[in-house]
Amino acid sequence: MTTTRGRIAIRLAVIFGLLTSAGAASAQTPDRVSVTGGRIVGERQDGVRVFRGVPYAAAPVGPLRWRDPRPAPRWTGERPATRFAPACLQTGTSMPGEPPSPSAEDCLYLNVWAPIADGSPKPVIVWFPGGGLANGSTSIPLYDGAALARRGAVVVTVAYRLGALGFLAHPALSAESPDHASGNYGLMDQVAALEWVKANAAAFGGDPARVTIAGQSAGATSVSILMASPRAKGLFQRAIGQSGGLFEPTALAPQYQLARAEADGAALMTRLGATTLDEMRALPADRLLAGAGGVTHPVIEPRLLPEAPFEVFRAGRHSDVPLLVGYNAEEARSLTDVAEVTAANFNEKLAARWGRLPPPLPAPYAFTTDDQARTARLDFERDLRFGWDIRTWAMLQAEHGRSPVYLYRFERRPPWLAGSVRADWGASHFADLWYMFDHLDPADGNWTATDRVLADRMAEAWVAFAAIGDPNGRGGAWAPFTLADPKAMRLGETPAMGDLPEEPNFRAFDAVYDSLRGPR
């Protein structure tokens, strides 16, 4: 005989079962959207609309290898958009310990995470992954945009051509171009993706008039180039750069000039035993990547980047939009092995890595002991590769732009799991990504309440910035960076505005770089 309490329990169990079934069904509910090219079918997961593997350009294969991206061909019927497309062909991985992603030359796809539509257009964040323009994938879990989408942003992650497939310059390629230019195909992919976003953002509930370009490392370098590029003007209204940028004098990187890049491309063709572009386009793609050498960098050329970004910003010809930039306090710990550096061999090891440097550059990094020498080397690498570019980017915007710029210094040392590849990283390159994407997975670290609060604040600030051009969302305390008050938001245990500890080091770089550029 069933008691009243038993009947209630059964009824609750039935109701709970129905709710659970409905929740499971909703997690797999198809979501249909019409975009340029045709209709796609994504899905709803945990209150977010997700579309993976959406083509934004034609496959850059065969005769389209080393050509500017073409529109994706239309398709009939409904195209599934529930799986990531292969990453662009690459060597290595973008992050130590990251498993390689499946890759292919047919790779110009993007992914979208969007809030459930409520009738109000949402800001759009377009994310370009890092990886030194040689590797990187949109499918790694860290770039999942669901947490930012739940805060009210449409998040788009974009794959673009890498290595020699994305950046080869060659006299014959320039000759067949109406702009007499070659190289930068990966950056042209990014422009094509932004054009696609402008045309299709509204289909996902996004606002095409509030697009933020964002990236970390080489993704941030891409953002600095897009801000300087006439081809990208009008395609975005905000910009975020994390630990990357391209502002050094071109005298330090002559290979960025078109003529030198073309010569390097011709040398690659010779090494590969090809004599014509048709032969190069017929080569297996993996042979191109394996023999590319240093053909993995932007090129200053007429169609996308006619001038170095520093000169464009200094002349005020850049896209003058609100800017959020920053670097990490211990950038180099995840990238540079200093185990063999000592006080006695510091200069020798530095020269082996960077060649002969002007003495004023390493001068601020004083040391006496071996431990101090290792710290000095890490600090130098941080400033040379990331810190100086970010601070200079902020200064150029503050001096030559009208839109505000916000600067941060990420200082939190994540509680990485002992024994993992990240155990000794500290506040290194990559560390900020776990926080701004709000991905504090227990598989990665022993996260505390302090970490979760910081992740919440950073994710909220990034979405607020995308929405209004100001990171001050719920009770923020960010102040714009200005030449009169050059302070940064120091993102540590207790975020607060403060001075940059590296400013004396940066001034040494300023003096050397200004001497290489010549008078204004």
Short mmCIF file of C-alpha atoms in Angstrom, two decimals:
data_model
loop_
_atom_site.label_atom_id
_atom_site.label_comp_id
_atom_site.label_asym_id
_atom_site.label_seq_id
_atom_site.Cartn_x
_atom_site.Cartn_y
_atom_site.Cartn_z
CA MET A 1 0.00 0.00 0.00
CA THR A 2 1.47 3.36 -1.06
CA THR A 3 1.51 6.05 1.63
CA THR A 4 0.81 9.74 1.01
CA ARG A 5 4.50 10.46 1.47
CA GLY A 6 5.30 7.69 -1.02
CA ARG A 7 2.89 9.09 -3.61
CA ILE A 8 4.45 12.53 -3.23
CA ALA A 9 7.91 11.06 -3.65
CA ILE A 10 6.83 9.20 -6.80
CA ARG A 11 5.23 12.34 -8.22
CA LEU A 12 8.35 14.38 -7.49
CA ALA A 13 10.51 11.71 -9.08
CA VAL A 14 8.34 11.73 -12.20
CA ILE A 15 8.42 15.53 -12.40
CA PHE A 16 12.18 15.58 -11.83
CA GLY A 17 12.62 12.93 -14.51
CA LEU A 18 10.59 14.97 -16.98
CA LEU A 19 12.57 18.10 -16.18
CA THR A 20 15.84 16.23 -16.53
CA SER A 21 14.74 14.78 -19.85
CA ALA A 22 13.65 18.21 -21.03
CA GLY A 23 17.00 19.65 -19.96
CA ALA A 24 18.89 16.92 -21.78
CA ALA A 25 16.78 17.48 -24.86
CA SER A 26 17.29 21.24 -24.72
CA ALA A 27 21.05 20.70 -24.51
CA GLN A 28 20.82 19.04 -27.93
CA THR A 29 18.10 21.20 -29.46
CA PRO A 30 18.98 22.13 -33.04
CA ASP A 31 19.33 25.84 -33.78
CA ARG A 32 18.90 26.98 -37.37
CA VAL A 33 20.30 30.19 -38.85
CA SER A 34 20.56 31.53 -42.39
CA VAL A 35 23.97 33.02 -43.21
CA THR A 36 25.94 33.98 -46.29
CA GLY A 37 26.17 30.73 -48.23
CA GLY A 38 23.07 29.01 -46.91
CA ARG A 39 21.38 27.62 -43.84
CA ILE A 40 23.34 26.10 -40.94
CA VAL A 41 22.18 23.95 -38.06
CA GLY A 42 23.94 24.38 -34.74
CA GLU A 43 22.70 23.48 -31.28
CA ARG A 44 21.78 24.91 -27.91
CA GLN A 45 23.95 23.84 -25.01
CA ASP A 46 23.59 25.03 -21.41
CA GLY A 47 21.65 28.12 -22.40
CA VAL A 48 24.00 29.13 -25.24
CA ARG A 49 23.63 28.82 -28.99
CA VAL A 50 26.69 27.15 -30.54
CA PHE A 51 27.67 26.90 -34.21
CA ARG A 52 30.95 25.20 -35.11
CA GLY A 53 32.80 24.80 -38.37
CA VAL A 54 31.04 27.53 -40.35
CA PRO A 55 32.85 28.40 -43.63
CA TYR A 56 33.59 32.09 -44.09
CA ALA A 57 35.72 31.73 -47.24
CA ALA A 58 36.47 29.20 -49.94
CA ALA A 59 39.01 26.47 -49.29
CA PRO A 60 42.47 27.99 -50.09
CA VAL A 61 43.67 24.91 -51.96
CA GLY A 62 44.95 24.13 -55.45
CA PRO A 63 44.79 27.28 -57.60
CA LEU A 64 43.57 29.29 -54.55
CA ARG A 65 46.73 28.57 -52.56
CA TRP A 66 48.49 31.94 -51.95
CA ARG A 67 45.56 34.00 -53.14
CA ASP A 68 43.44 36.40 -51.18
CA PRO A 69 40.39 34.62 -49.72
CA ARG A 70 37.37 34.14 -51.97
CA PRO A 71 33.74 33.88 -50.79
CA ALA A 72 32.67 30.43 -49.65
CA PRO A 73 30.55 28.64 -52.26
CA ARG A 74 26.84 28.39 -51.50
CA TRP A 75 25.37 25.10 -50.41
CA THR A 76 21.90 23.62 -50.72
CA GLY A 77 19.82 22.31 -47.87
CA GLU A 78 20.96 22.58 -44.27
CA ARG A 79 24.64 22.38 -43.38
CA PRO A 80 25.51 20.82 -39.98
CA ALA A 81 27.45 23.20 -37.72
CA THR A 82 28.03 21.03 -34.66
CA ARG A 83 31.68 20.00 -35.10
CA PHE A 84 34.89 22.00 -35.23
CA ALA A 85 36.56 22.09 -38.62
CA PRO A 86 40.23 21.09 -38.85
CA ALA A 87 42.75 23.71 -37.77
CA CYS A 88 44.90 25.27 -40.45
CA LEU A 89 47.98 23.22 -41.31
CA GLN A 90 50.77 23.97 -38.85
CA THR A 91 53.91 22.82 -37.13
CA GLY A 92 53.93 22.28 -33.39
CA THR A 93 51.25 23.60 -31.03
CA SER A 94 50.58 27.09 -29.74
CA MET A 95 50.88 26.22 -26.05
CA PRO A 96 53.24 23.84 -24.20
CA GLY A 97 51.37 20.69 -23.25
CA GLU A 98 48.52 21.32 -25.66
CA PRO A 99 47.63 18.23 -27.73
CA PRO A 100 47.79 18.84 -31.48
CA SER A 101 44.50 19.51 -33.25
CA PRO A 102 43.53 17.76 -36.49
CA SER A 103 44.59 20.08 -39.32
CA ALA A 104 44.10 20.54 -43.06
CA GLU A 105 44.75 23.09 -45.78
CA ASP A 106 40.97 23.50 -46.15
CA CYS A 107 40.58 25.44 -42.90
CA LEU A 108 38.87 28.82 -43.32
CA TYR A 109 36.09 28.26 -40.81
CA LEU A 110 34.83 30.03 -37.71
CA ASN A 111 32.76 29.18 -34.64
CA VAL A 112 30.04 31.16 -32.90
CA TRP A 113 28.72 31.16 -29.33
CA ALA A 114 25.67 33.38 -28.85
CA PRO A 115 23.23 34.14 -26.04
CA ILE A 116 19.65 32.98 -26.44
CA ALA A 117 18.01 35.78 -28.43
CA ASP A 118 16.03 38.29 -26.34
CA GLY A 119 15.47 40.97 -28.97
CA SER A 120 18.37 43.25 -28.01
CA PRO A 121 21.47 43.19 -30.27
CA LYS A 122 24.56 41.95 -28.45
CA PRO A 123 28.19 43.06 -28.80
CA VAL A 124 30.40 40.76 -30.87
CA ILE A 125 33.89 39.61 -29.89
CA VAL A 126 35.96 38.20 -32.76
CA TRP A 127 38.87 36.17 -31.38
CA PHE A 128 42.07 35.44 -33.32
CA PRO A 129 44.11 32.64 -31.67
CA GLY A 130 47.82 33.04 -31.04
CA GLY A 131 50.67 30.75 -31.98
CA GLY A 132 53.38 32.86 -33.56
CA LEU A 133 51.51 32.81 -36.91
CA ALA A 134 52.89 29.26 -37.21
CA ASN A 135 50.30 27.32 -35.20
CA GLY A 136 47.11 27.70 -33.19
CA SER A 137 43.62 26.20 -33.17
CA THR A 138 40.10 27.45 -32.45
CA SER A 139 39.04 24.06 -31.08
CA ILE A 140 41.10 24.00 -27.87
CA PRO A 141 38.75 24.07 -24.84
CA LEU A 142 40.31 27.28 -23.52
CA TYR A 143 38.75 29.28 -26.39
CA ASP A 144 35.21 28.05 -25.73
CA GLY A 145 33.10 31.21 -25.76
CA ALA A 146 30.16 29.95 -23.71
CA ALA A 147 31.02 31.78 -20.47
CA LEU A 148 31.33 35.12 -22.29
CA ALA A 149 28.15 34.42 -24.27
CA ARG A 150 26.24 33.86 -21.02
CA ARG A 151 27.36 37.35 -20.03
CA GLY A 152 25.78 38.82 -23.14
CA ALA A 153 28.36 38.72 -25.95
CA VAL A 154 28.39 36.91 -29.28
CA VAL A 155 31.82 35.24 -29.46
CA VAL A 156 33.39 34.28 -32.81
CA THR A 157 36.68 32.37 -33.04
CA VAL A 158 38.46 32.46 -36.39
CA ALA A 159 40.98 30.12 -38.05
CA TYR A 160 43.40 31.72 -40.53
CA ARG A 161 46.25 30.43 -42.70
CA LEU A 162 49.57 29.90 -40.94
CA GLY A 163 53.25 29.53 -41.73
CA ALA A 164 54.31 29.55 -45.36
CA LEU A 165 50.73 28.87 -46.46
CA GLY A 166 49.64 32.11 -44.82
CA PHE A 167 52.65 34.41 -45.23
CA LEU A 168 54.77 33.46 -48.24
CA ALA A 169 55.83 36.41 -50.40
CA HIS A 170 57.38 35.88 -53.84
CA PRO A 171 58.07 38.07 -56.89
CA ALA A 172 55.80 35.90 -59.04
CA LEU A 173 52.98 36.12 -56.49
CA SER A 174 53.33 39.91 -56.40
CA ALA A 175 53.34 40.02 -60.22
CA GLU A 176 50.00 38.18 -60.48
CA SER A 177 48.41 40.43 -57.82
CA PRO A 178 46.51 43.57 -58.95
CA ASP A 179 48.05 45.29 -55.91
CA HIS A 180 51.58 44.11 -56.81
CA ALA A 181 51.84 42.53 -53.37
CA SER A 182 52.14 39.14 -51.73
CA GLY A 183 52.33 37.66 -48.25
CA ASN A 184 49.85 38.34 -45.43
CA TYR A 185 47.30 35.82 -46.72
CA GLY A 186 46.54 34.81 -43.14
CA LEU A 187 45.81 38.44 -42.28
CA MET A 188 43.62 38.78 -45.38
CA ASP A 189 41.72 35.77 -44.02
CA GLN A 190 41.08 37.74 -40.84
CA VAL A 191 39.72 40.66 -42.88
CA ALA A 192 37.46 38.25 -44.79
CA ALA A 193 36.19 36.84 -41.49
CA LEU A 194 35.40 40.37 -40.27
CA GLU A 195 33.50 41.06 -43.50
CA TRP A 196 31.56 37.84 -42.89
CA VAL A 197 30.80 38.90 -39.31
CA LYS A 198 29.56 42.29 -40.47
CA ALA A 199 27.19 40.61 -42.91
CA ASN A 200 26.00 37.86 -40.55
CA ALA A 201 26.27 39.06 -36.94
CA ALA A 202 22.58 39.97 -36.77
CA ALA A 203 21.59 36.38 -37.60
CA PHE A 204 23.07 35.33 -34.24
CA GLY A 205 21.62 38.28 -32.32
CA GLY A 206 24.84 40.28 -32.65
CA ASP A 207 25.23 43.97 -33.37
CA PRO A 208 27.35 44.52 -36.53
CA ALA A 209 28.03 48.07 -35.32
CA ARG A 210 29.68 46.80 -32.09
CA VAL A 211 32.39 44.39 -33.20
CA THR A 212 35.51 43.95 -31.06
CA ILE A 213 38.60 42.35 -32.56
CA ALA A 214 40.59 40.50 -29.92
CA GLY A 215 43.52 38.14 -29.60
CA GLN A 216 46.44 36.98 -27.51
CA SER A 217 50.11 36.70 -28.53
CA ALA A 218 50.16 36.45 -32.35
CA GLY A 219 46.42 37.12 -32.19
CA ALA A 220 47.19 40.42 -30.46
CA THR A 221 49.88 41.17 -33.03
CA SER A 222 47.19 40.62 -35.65
CA VAL A 223 44.93 43.09 -33.85
CA SER A 224 47.69 45.74 -33.90
CA ILE A 225 48.13 45.17 -37.65
CA LEU A 226 44.39 45.31 -38.35
CA MET A 227 44.20 48.62 -36.49
CA ALA A 228 46.93 49.92 -38.82
CA SER A 229 45.48 48.39 -42.00
CA PRO A 230 43.37 50.41 -44.44
CA ARG A 231 41.72 47.14 -45.54
CA ALA A 232 40.20 46.60 -42.10
CA LYS A 233 38.84 50.11 -41.50
CA GLY A 234 35.15 50.16 -40.60
CA LEU A 235 35.01 46.43 -39.84
CA PHE A 236 35.37 46.80 -36.04
CA GLN A 237 34.60 49.36 -33.34
CA ARG A 238 36.80 48.17 -30.43
CA ALA A 239 40.09 46.31 -30.08
CA ILE A 240 41.67 44.07 -27.41
CA GLY A 241 45.33 43.02 -27.49
CA GLN A 242 46.76 40.60 -24.93
CA SER A 243 50.54 40.01 -24.80
CA GLY A 244 51.43 40.90 -28.37
CA GLY A 245 51.88 43.73 -30.86
CA LEU A 246 54.08 44.89 -33.74
CA PHE A 247 55.69 48.25 -33.00
CA GLU A 248 59.47 47.66 -33.17
CA PRO A 249 61.50 49.55 -35.80
CA THR A 250 61.59 47.74 -39.14
CA ALA A 251 65.38 48.16 -39.04
CA LEU A 252 65.36 45.32 -36.53
CA ALA A 253 63.30 43.09 -38.83
CA PRO A 254 64.26 43.78 -42.45
CA GLN A 255 62.60 40.52 -43.48
CA TYR A 256 59.25 42.28 -42.97
CA GLN A 257 59.91 44.49 -46.01
CA LEU A 258 58.32 43.17 -49.21
CA ALA A 259 61.53 42.98 -51.28
CA ARG A 260 63.34 40.97 -48.61
CA ALA A 261 60.28 38.76 -48.00
CA GLU A 262 60.05 38.07 -51.73
CA ALA A 263 63.71 37.07 -51.77
CA ASP A 264 63.13 34.72 -48.85
CA GLY A 265 60.17 33.22 -50.71
CA ALA A 266 62.27 32.72 -53.84
CA ALA A 267 64.92 30.96 -51.76
CA LEU A 268 62.24 28.66 -50.32
CA MET A 269 61.05 27.80 -53.83
CA THR A 270 64.61 26.88 -54.79
CA ARG A 271 65.04 24.70 -51.69
CA LEU A 272 61.85 22.87 -52.56
CA GLY A 273 63.02 22.22 -56.12
CA ALA A 274 60.15 24.13 -57.75
CA THR A 275 60.59 26.58 -60.62
CA THR A 276 57.05 27.94 -61.13
CA LEU A 277 54.06 28.91 -59.03
CA ASP A 278 52.09 26.06 -60.57
CA GLU A 279 54.69 23.64 -59.25
CA MET A 280 54.60 25.32 -55.83
CA ARG A 281 50.81 25.10 -55.74
CA ALA A 282 51.01 21.41 -56.59
CA LEU A 283 53.43 20.56 -53.78
CA PRO A 284 52.11 18.68 -50.74
CA ALA A 285 51.33 21.29 -48.10
CA ASP A 286 53.31 19.52 -45.40
CA ARG A 287 56.49 19.90 -47.49
CA LEU A 288 55.93 23.65 -47.59
CA LEU A 289 55.59 23.90 -43.84
CA ALA A 290 58.56 21.66 -43.12
CA GLY A 291 60.91 23.69 -45.32
CA ALA A 292 59.54 27.16 -44.64
CA GLY A 293 62.24 28.29 -42.24
CA GLY A 294 61.51 31.89 -41.25
CA VAL A 295 58.66 32.47 -43.72
CA THR A 296 56.18 33.02 -40.89
CA HIS A 297 55.73 36.73 -40.34
CA PRO A 298 53.76 39.75 -41.55
CA VAL A 299 54.92 41.67 -44.61
CA ILE A 300 54.78 45.41 -45.18
CA GLU A 301 53.12 45.45 -48.60
CA PRO A 302 50.66 47.70 -50.47
CA ARG A 303 47.31 45.97 -50.11
CA LEU A 304 47.02 45.27 -46.39
CA LEU A 305 49.91 46.89 -44.50
CA PRO A 306 51.49 49.71 -46.55
CA GLU A 307 53.40 51.06 -43.53
CA ALA A 308 54.75 49.72 -40.27
CA PRO A 309 52.11 49.98 -37.50
CA PHE A 310 54.24 52.36 -35.41
CA GLU A 311 54.34 54.89 -38.25
CA VAL A 312 50.61 54.52 -38.93
CA PHE A 313 49.73 55.12 -35.29
CA ARG A 314 52.21 58.00 -34.95
CA ALA A 315 50.57 59.71 -37.93
CA GLY A 316 47.08 59.11 -36.50
CA ARG A 317 46.00 57.07 -39.54
CA HIS A 318 45.05 53.96 -37.58
CA SER A 319 41.50 52.86 -36.79
CA ASP A 320 40.89 55.08 -33.80
CA VAL A 321 38.68 52.89 -31.62
CA PRO A 322 38.54 52.17 -27.87
CA LEU A 323 41.46 49.92 -26.98
CA LEU A 324 42.13 47.46 -24.14
CA VAL A 325 45.68 46.06 -23.97
CA GLY A 326 47.85 44.31 -21.42
CA TYR A 327 50.68 41.93 -20.64
CA ASN A 328 51.55 39.42 -17.93
CA ALA A 329 54.04 39.93 -15.12
CA GLU A 330 55.96 36.71 -15.85
CA GLU A 331 55.37 36.28 -19.59
CA ALA A 332 58.57 34.39 -20.34
CA ARG A 333 58.31 31.63 -17.73
CA SER A 334 56.19 29.45 -20.04
CA LEU A 335 58.33 30.14 -23.10
CA THR A 336 62.01 30.47 -22.14
CA ASP A 337 64.20 27.80 -20.53
CA VAL A 338 66.74 29.53 -18.31
CA ALA A 339 67.98 26.44 -16.47
CA GLU A 340 71.49 26.82 -17.92
CA VAL A 341 71.74 30.61 -17.55
CA THR A 342 74.32 31.81 -15.03
CA ALA A 343 75.82 35.15 -14.10
CA ALA A 344 78.97 34.14 -15.99
CA ASN A 345 77.28 33.13 -19.27
CA PHE A 346 74.34 35.56 -19.28
CA ASN A 347 75.65 37.68 -22.17
CA GLU A 348 76.75 34.64 -24.16
CA LYS A 349 73.33 32.98 -23.84
CA LEU A 350 71.54 36.22 -24.67
CA ALA A 351 73.64 36.73 -27.82
CA ALA A 352 73.03 33.12 -28.88
CA ARG A 353 69.28 33.80 -28.75
CA TRP A 354 69.07 37.35 -30.09
CA GLY A 355 72.38 38.14 -31.74
CA ARG A 356 74.36 41.24 -30.92
CA LEU A 357 72.15 43.69 -29.01
CA PRO A 358 72.73 47.39 -28.37
CA PRO A 359 74.24 47.52 -24.84
CA PRO A 360 71.57 49.90 -23.47
CA LEU A 361 68.85 47.25 -24.00
CA PRO A 362 70.02 44.68 -21.42
CA ALA A 363 71.64 47.31 -19.17
CA PRO A 364 68.65 47.77 -16.78
CA TYR A 365 68.55 44.05 -15.98
CA ALA A 366 71.19 43.94 -13.24
CA PHE A 367 72.28 40.75 -11.48
CA THR A 368 75.06 39.35 -9.33
CA THR A 369 74.09 35.77 -8.56
CA ASP A 370 73.02 32.97 -10.89
CA ASP A 371 69.44 33.14 -9.59
CA GLN A 372 69.37 36.88 -10.29
CA ALA A 373 70.77 36.24 -13.77
CA ARG A 374 67.96 33.81 -14.55
CA THR A 375 65.37 36.28 -13.31
CA ALA A 376 67.01 39.06 -15.35
CA ARG A 377 66.84 36.93 -18.48
CA LEU A 378 63.13 36.19 -17.96
CA ASP A 379 62.41 39.87 -17.32
CA PHE A 380 64.32 40.88 -20.45
CA GLU A 381 62.39 38.38 -22.57
CA ARG A 382 59.08 39.61 -21.13
CA ASP A 383 59.85 43.23 -21.99
CA LEU A 384 61.46 42.59 -25.38
CA ARG A 385 58.73 40.33 -26.72
CA PHE A 386 55.56 41.57 -25.02
CA GLY A 387 55.70 44.31 -22.40
CA TRP A 388 57.30 47.08 -24.47
CA ASP A 389 54.96 46.51 -27.43
CA ILE A 390 51.87 46.64 -25.23
CA ARG A 391 52.92 49.75 -23.29
CA THR A 392 53.98 51.47 -26.56
CA TRP A 393 50.66 50.56 -28.18
CA ALA A 394 48.88 52.22 -25.26
CA MET A 395 51.11 55.31 -25.47
CA LEU A 396 50.57 55.70 -29.22
CA GLN A 397 46.81 55.50 -28.82
CA ALA A 398 46.87 57.92 -25.88
CA GLU A 399 49.00 60.42 -27.82
CA HIS A 400 47.60 60.14 -31.34
CA GLY A 401 44.05 58.88 -30.90
CA ARG A 402 40.84 60.33 -29.52
CA SER A 403 39.34 57.08 -28.24
CA PRO A 404 40.26 55.86 -24.75
CA VAL A 405 42.84 53.17 -24.06
CA TYR A 406 42.89 50.91 -21.01
CA LEU A 407 46.06 49.10 -19.93
CA TYR A 408 46.40 46.14 -17.59
CA ARG A 409 49.23 44.11 -16.05
CA PHE A 410 48.16 40.55 -15.17
CA GLU A 411 49.90 39.54 -11.92
CA ARG A 412 47.92 36.65 -10.44
CA ARG A 413 50.01 33.47 -10.12
CA PRO A 414 47.47 30.72 -10.86
CA PRO A 415 47.49 27.71 -8.51
CA TRP A 416 48.45 25.28 -11.28
CA LEU A 417 48.36 21.58 -10.46
CA ALA A 418 51.64 20.19 -9.15
CA GLY A 419 53.40 18.01 -11.68
CA SER A 420 51.65 19.55 -14.68
CA VAL A 421 53.49 21.28 -17.53
CA ARG A 422 52.23 24.57 -16.07
CA ALA A 423 53.32 23.93 -12.49
CA ASP A 424 56.13 26.55 -12.59
CA TRP A 425 54.57 29.04 -15.00
CA GLY A 426 53.36 31.62 -12.52
CA ALA A 427 51.75 34.67 -14.17
CA SER A 428 53.19 33.64 -17.50
CA HIS A 429 52.26 33.97 -21.15
CA PHE A 430 48.81 32.33 -21.58
CA ALA A 431 47.88 32.56 -17.87
CA ASP A 432 45.38 35.40 -18.33
CA LEU A 433 43.33 33.32 -20.80
CA TRP A 434 41.94 31.05 -18.09
CA TYR A 435 40.54 34.13 -16.34
CA MET A 436 39.20 36.29 -19.17
CA PHE A 437 37.46 33.30 -20.78
CA ASP A 438 36.34 32.24 -17.25
CA HIS A 439 37.59 28.67 -17.70
CA LEU A 440 38.84 27.70 -14.25
CA ASP A 441 38.62 23.97 -14.88
CA PRO A 442 39.58 21.82 -11.85
CA ALA A 443 41.66 19.71 -14.25
CA ASP A 444 44.02 22.68 -14.65
CA GLY A 445 44.46 24.15 -11.18
CA ASN A 446 43.48 24.23 -7.52
CA TRP A 447 41.37 27.32 -7.99
CA THR A 448 40.43 29.40 -4.96
CA ALA A 449 37.70 31.92 -4.28
CA THR A 450 40.22 34.65 -5.14
CA ASP A 451 40.77 33.11 -8.57
CA ARG A 452 37.06 32.80 -9.24
CA VAL A 453 36.39 36.39 -8.27
CA LEU A 454 39.20 37.57 -10.54
CA ALA A 455 37.92 35.44 -13.44
CA ASP A 456 34.44 36.85 -12.96
CA ARG A 457 35.76 40.42 -12.91
CA MET A 458 37.91 39.95 -15.99
CA ALA A 459 35.25 38.19 -18.05
CA GLU A 460 32.77 40.87 -17.04
CA ALA A 461 35.23 43.65 -17.95
CA TRP A 462 35.97 42.14 -21.38
CA VAL A 463 32.25 41.88 -22.20
CA ALA A 464 31.55 45.38 -20.86
CA PHE A 465 34.35 46.75 -23.01
CA ALA A 466 32.91 45.01 -26.07
CA ALA A 467 29.50 46.46 -25.26
CA ILE A 468 30.37 50.09 -24.49
CA GLY A 469 34.10 50.58 -25.08
CA ASP A 470 34.76 50.77 -21.32
CA PRO A 471 35.71 47.80 -19.09
CA ASN A 472 33.86 49.22 -16.11
CA GLY A 473 30.84 46.97 -15.91
CA ARG A 474 29.58 45.93 -12.49
CA GLY A 475 31.48 48.19 -10.13
CA GLY A 476 34.71 48.35 -12.10
CA ALA A 477 37.53 50.70 -11.15
CA TRP A 478 39.44 50.96 -14.44
CA ALA A 479 40.80 54.38 -15.39
CA PRO A 480 41.97 55.22 -18.91
CA PHE A 481 45.70 55.20 -19.56
CA THR A 482 46.93 58.71 -20.41
CA LEU A 483 50.33 60.28 -20.94
CA ALA A 484 49.67 62.50 -17.94
CA ASP A 485 48.64 59.54 -15.76
CA PRO A 486 50.16 56.37 -17.30
CA LYS A 487 48.73 53.83 -14.90
CA ALA A 488 47.53 50.28 -15.46
CA MET A 489 44.96 48.02 -13.87
CA ARG A 490 47.10 45.55 -11.94
CA LEU A 491 45.18 42.28 -12.01
CA GLY A 492 46.41 40.46 -8.95
CA GLU A 493 44.85 39.20 -5.73
CA THR A 494 43.21 42.58 -5.26
CA PRO A 495 42.89 44.38 -8.63
CA ALA A 496 43.75 48.08 -8.44
CA MET A 497 45.20 50.85 -10.60
CA GLY A 498 48.96 51.33 -10.23
CA ASP A 499 52.26 52.17 -11.87
CA LEU A 500 54.10 49.83 -14.25
CA PRO A 501 57.18 48.39 -12.48
CA GLU A 502 58.88 47.87 -15.87
CA GLU A 503 58.71 51.52 -16.97
CA PRO A 504 62.48 52.15 -16.45
CA ASN A 505 63.20 49.13 -18.65
CA PHE A 506 60.79 50.35 -21.31
CA ARG A 507 62.53 53.73 -21.43
CA ALA A 508 65.80 52.00 -22.29
CA PHE A 509 64.02 50.33 -25.21
CA ASP A 510 62.52 53.68 -26.21
CA ALA A 511 65.95 55.30 -26.46
CA VAL A 512 67.40 52.54 -28.62
CA TYR A 513 64.37 52.20 -30.88
CA ASP A 514 64.03 55.97 -31.35
CA SER A 515 67.65 56.12 -32.49
CA LEU A 516 66.92 53.45 -35.11
CA ARG A 517 63.82 55.24 -36.39
CA GLY A 518 65.48 58.60 -36.74
CA PRO A 519 63.88 62.01 -36.16
CA ARG A 520 60.13 62.44 -36.27
#
